[in-house]
Short mmCIF file of C-alpha atoms in Angstrom, two decimals:
data_model
loop_
_atom_site.label_atom_id
_atom_site.label_comp_id
_atom_site.label_asym_id
_atom_site.label_seq_id
_atom_site.Cartn_x
_atom_site.Cartn_y
_atom_site.Cartn_z
CA MET A 16 -29.32 -101.00 -98.05
CA ARG A 17 -27.01 -97.97 -98.07
CA ARG A 18 -23.32 -98.35 -98.81
CA SER A 19 -20.49 -96.26 -97.48
CA GLY A 20 -18.30 -96.59 -100.56
CA PRO A 21 -18.65 -95.64 -104.20
CA PRO A 22 -21.08 -97.46 -106.51
CA GLY A 23 -19.97 -101.00 -107.25
CA SER A 24 -18.17 -101.39 -103.95
CA ALA A 25 -18.73 -104.13 -101.39
CA GLY A 26 -18.69 -103.65 -97.64
CA ASP A 27 -18.66 -105.70 -94.46
CA ARG A 28 -22.29 -106.69 -94.00
CA HIS A 29 -21.78 -107.41 -90.27
CA TRP A 30 -20.14 -104.07 -89.42
CA ARG A 31 -23.29 -102.27 -88.29
CA GLY A 32 -24.17 -104.98 -85.78
CA SER A 33 -20.63 -105.02 -84.40
CA ALA A 34 -20.56 -101.22 -84.21
CA ARG A 35 -23.93 -101.21 -82.44
CA LEU A 36 -22.57 -103.72 -79.91
CA ALA A 37 -19.48 -101.54 -79.30
CA VAL A 38 -21.60 -98.44 -78.72
CA SER A 39 -23.99 -100.38 -76.47
CA CYS A 40 -21.11 -101.69 -74.35
CA ALA A 41 -19.66 -98.20 -74.02
CA LEU A 42 -23.03 -96.71 -73.05
CA LEU A 43 -23.64 -99.49 -70.53
CA PHE A 44 -20.18 -98.92 -69.03
CA CYS A 45 -20.91 -95.19 -68.78
CA ALA A 46 -24.33 -95.69 -67.21
CA LEU A 47 -23.15 -98.28 -64.69
CA SER A 48 -20.08 -96.24 -63.75
CA MET A 49 -22.16 -93.14 -63.13
CA LEU A 50 -24.82 -95.13 -61.30
CA VAL A 51 -22.27 -96.63 -58.91
CA ASP A 52 -20.65 -93.23 -58.41
CA TRP A 53 -24.04 -91.59 -57.84
CA ASP A 54 -25.05 -94.31 -55.36
CA ALA A 55 -21.84 -93.66 -53.41
CA ASP A 56 -22.66 -89.91 -53.40
CA THR A 57 -19.35 -89.14 -55.11
CA LEU A 58 -20.63 -88.15 -58.56
CA THR A 59 -19.42 -84.68 -59.50
CA PRO A 60 -19.31 -82.89 -62.86
CA LEU A 61 -15.60 -83.70 -63.12
CA ARG A 62 -16.20 -87.39 -62.44
CA THR A 63 -19.07 -87.37 -64.94
CA LEU A 64 -16.66 -86.01 -67.54
CA LEU A 65 -14.14 -88.71 -66.56
CA TRP A 66 -16.69 -91.54 -66.99
CA THR A 67 -17.90 -90.09 -70.28
CA THR A 68 -14.33 -89.84 -71.58
CA LEU A 69 -13.51 -93.38 -70.49
CA SER A 70 -16.70 -94.63 -72.16
CA ALA A 71 -15.72 -92.89 -75.40
CA ALA A 72 -12.32 -94.61 -75.17
CA VAL A 73 -14.04 -97.99 -74.63
CA CYS A 74 -16.16 -97.35 -77.70
CA ALA A 75 -13.11 -96.42 -79.80
CA VAL A 76 -11.29 -99.59 -78.74
CA LEU A 77 -14.27 -101.88 -79.35
CA LEU A 78 -15.37 -100.29 -82.63
CA PRO A 79 -14.47 -102.72 -85.43
CA GLN A 80 -12.61 -101.78 -88.57
CA ARG A 81 -14.85 -100.96 -91.52
CA VAL A 82 -13.72 -102.96 -94.55
CA SER A 83 -14.83 -102.13 -98.09
CA ALA A 84 -13.64 -103.17 -101.53
CA GLY A 85 -14.19 -102.38 -105.16
CA PRO A 86 -12.62 -103.15 -108.50
CA GLY A 87 -8.87 -103.08 -107.84
CA TRP A 88 -8.89 -101.73 -104.27
CA LEU A 89 -9.46 -102.74 -100.65
CA ALA A 90 -9.89 -100.24 -97.82
CA VAL A 91 -9.98 -100.47 -94.03
CA ARG A 92 -11.28 -97.56 -92.00
CA THR A 93 -10.53 -97.23 -88.31
CA PRO A 94 -11.77 -94.43 -86.06
CA TRP A 95 -8.51 -92.58 -86.76
CA ARG A 96 -7.39 -93.44 -90.29
CA ARG A 97 -8.29 -94.97 -93.59
CA HIS A 98 -5.86 -97.44 -95.18
CA MET A 99 -6.18 -98.50 -98.79
CA VAL A 100 -4.24 -100.82 -101.09
CA ARG A 101 -4.50 -101.52 -104.77
CA THR A 102 -5.36 -105.22 -104.98
CA ASP A 103 -4.47 -105.27 -108.66
CA ALA A 104 -0.93 -104.10 -107.79
CA LEU A 105 -0.09 -106.15 -104.68
CA VAL A 106 3.52 -106.92 -103.86
CA SER A 107 3.09 -109.14 -100.81
CA VAL A 108 0.48 -110.75 -98.60
CA ARG A 109 1.40 -112.13 -95.20
CA GLN A 110 -0.69 -113.79 -92.53
CA TYR A 111 0.24 -113.52 -88.89
CA ASP A 112 -1.35 -116.05 -86.57
CA GLY A 113 -1.60 -115.92 -82.84
CA VAL A 114 -4.06 -114.32 -80.46
CA SER A 115 -5.41 -112.11 -83.23
CA SER A 116 -4.79 -113.48 -86.70
CA HIS A 117 -4.46 -110.81 -89.36
CA LEU A 118 -3.47 -110.35 -92.98
CA VAL A 119 -0.98 -107.69 -94.05
CA LEU A 120 -1.23 -106.56 -97.68
CA ARG A 121 1.30 -104.28 -99.41
CA ASP A 122 1.02 -102.76 -102.87
CA VAL A 123 3.55 -101.34 -105.34
CA HIS A 124 2.77 -97.79 -104.17
CA GLY A 125 4.05 -98.55 -100.67
CA HIS A 126 0.60 -98.66 -99.07
CA ARG A 127 0.02 -101.17 -96.29
CA LEU A 128 -3.19 -102.58 -94.87
CA GLU A 129 -4.01 -104.98 -92.03
CA LEU A 130 -7.28 -106.83 -91.65
CA ASP A 131 -8.83 -109.79 -89.91
CA PRO A 132 -9.25 -112.70 -92.37
CA ARG A 133 -12.56 -113.60 -90.69
CA VAL A 134 -14.06 -110.46 -92.27
CA LEU A 135 -13.26 -111.91 -95.69
CA ALA A 136 -14.68 -115.29 -94.74
CA ALA A 137 -17.93 -113.68 -93.55
CA ASN A 138 -18.31 -111.47 -96.62
CA PRO A 139 -18.09 -113.32 -99.95
CA LEU A 140 -18.27 -110.09 -101.98
CA LEU A 141 -15.21 -108.68 -100.21
CA TRP A 142 -13.35 -111.94 -100.78
CA HIS A 143 -14.36 -111.92 -104.46
CA GLU A 144 -13.03 -108.36 -104.95
CA LEU A 145 -9.74 -109.26 -103.23
CA ASP A 146 -9.39 -112.51 -105.15
CA THR A 147 -10.03 -110.77 -108.49
CA GLY A 148 -7.41 -108.13 -107.67
CA VAL A 149 -4.91 -110.77 -106.58
CA ARG A 150 -5.35 -112.59 -109.89
CA ARG A 151 -4.60 -109.34 -111.73
CA SER A 152 -1.51 -108.81 -109.57
CA MET A 153 -0.31 -112.29 -110.45
CA GLU A 154 -0.98 -111.68 -114.17
CA ARG A 155 1.05 -108.46 -114.01
CA GLY A 156 3.84 -110.16 -112.06
CA THR A 157 3.80 -107.76 -109.10
CA LEU A 158 2.79 -110.27 -106.42
CA SER A 159 6.03 -111.86 -105.23
CA GLN A 160 5.03 -113.14 -101.76
CA GLY A 161 1.84 -114.58 -100.37
CA THR A 162 0.16 -116.58 -103.09
CA ASP A 163 0.25 -119.64 -100.81
CA VAL A 164 -1.37 -117.63 -97.98
CA LEU A 165 -4.19 -116.52 -100.25
CA GLU A 166 -4.65 -120.01 -101.65
CA ARG A 167 -5.02 -121.47 -98.13
CA LEU A 168 -7.39 -118.67 -97.16
CA GLY A 169 -9.43 -119.24 -100.33
CA HIS A 170 -9.75 -122.94 -99.59
CA ARG A 171 -10.79 -122.20 -96.01
CA ILE A 172 -13.42 -119.69 -97.15
CA ASP A 173 -14.72 -122.09 -99.80
CA ASP A 174 -14.91 -124.92 -97.25
CA GLU A 175 -16.84 -122.72 -94.80
CA ALA A 176 -19.24 -121.64 -97.55
CA LEU A 177 -19.78 -125.26 -98.59
CA GLN A 178 -20.49 -126.29 -94.99
CA ALA A 179 -22.99 -123.42 -94.64
CA VAL A 180 -24.80 -124.50 -97.82
CA LEU A 181 -24.90 -128.12 -96.65
CA ARG A 182 -26.23 -127.08 -93.22
CA ALA A 183 -28.89 -124.85 -94.78
CA SER A 184 -30.03 -127.63 -97.12
CA GLY A 185 -30.14 -130.18 -94.31
CA LEU A 186 -27.50 -132.43 -95.88
CA SER A 187 -24.96 -131.99 -93.11
#
């Protein structure tokens, strides 16, 4: 399996499937839009360009963030930017709940990163890299806010992993 990051880094193992779904939805939207337009005898080169552009926008909106981590860092790549924080120099971690729950991590260098906590729950290697970095931040005394958030998240991830093991073994 190829990795997008440097050696020793961990990545979101479900990203490719989610990206494939986003591209498939965009292509389906493009094809259906052009088919309806063609059936109505209104398809022109300008309208074809319009549908293609709108499909590219749909793909960009649906494309998930690509999360990767390594010793002391966590990165999130969007179609437009790459955000990275030093997990061994975190200052704060906040969790915002609501329609789309997300974590906001800040480091001593002023870098900020947002990510969906479900990505961490689905990828134990990413969670391990973050947890290791958080422990170093706590040892160094830089992490002033968010230890309770990470503790709750850790318990939730551990509970989900335990349930998955019990289901797989037939004990649940």
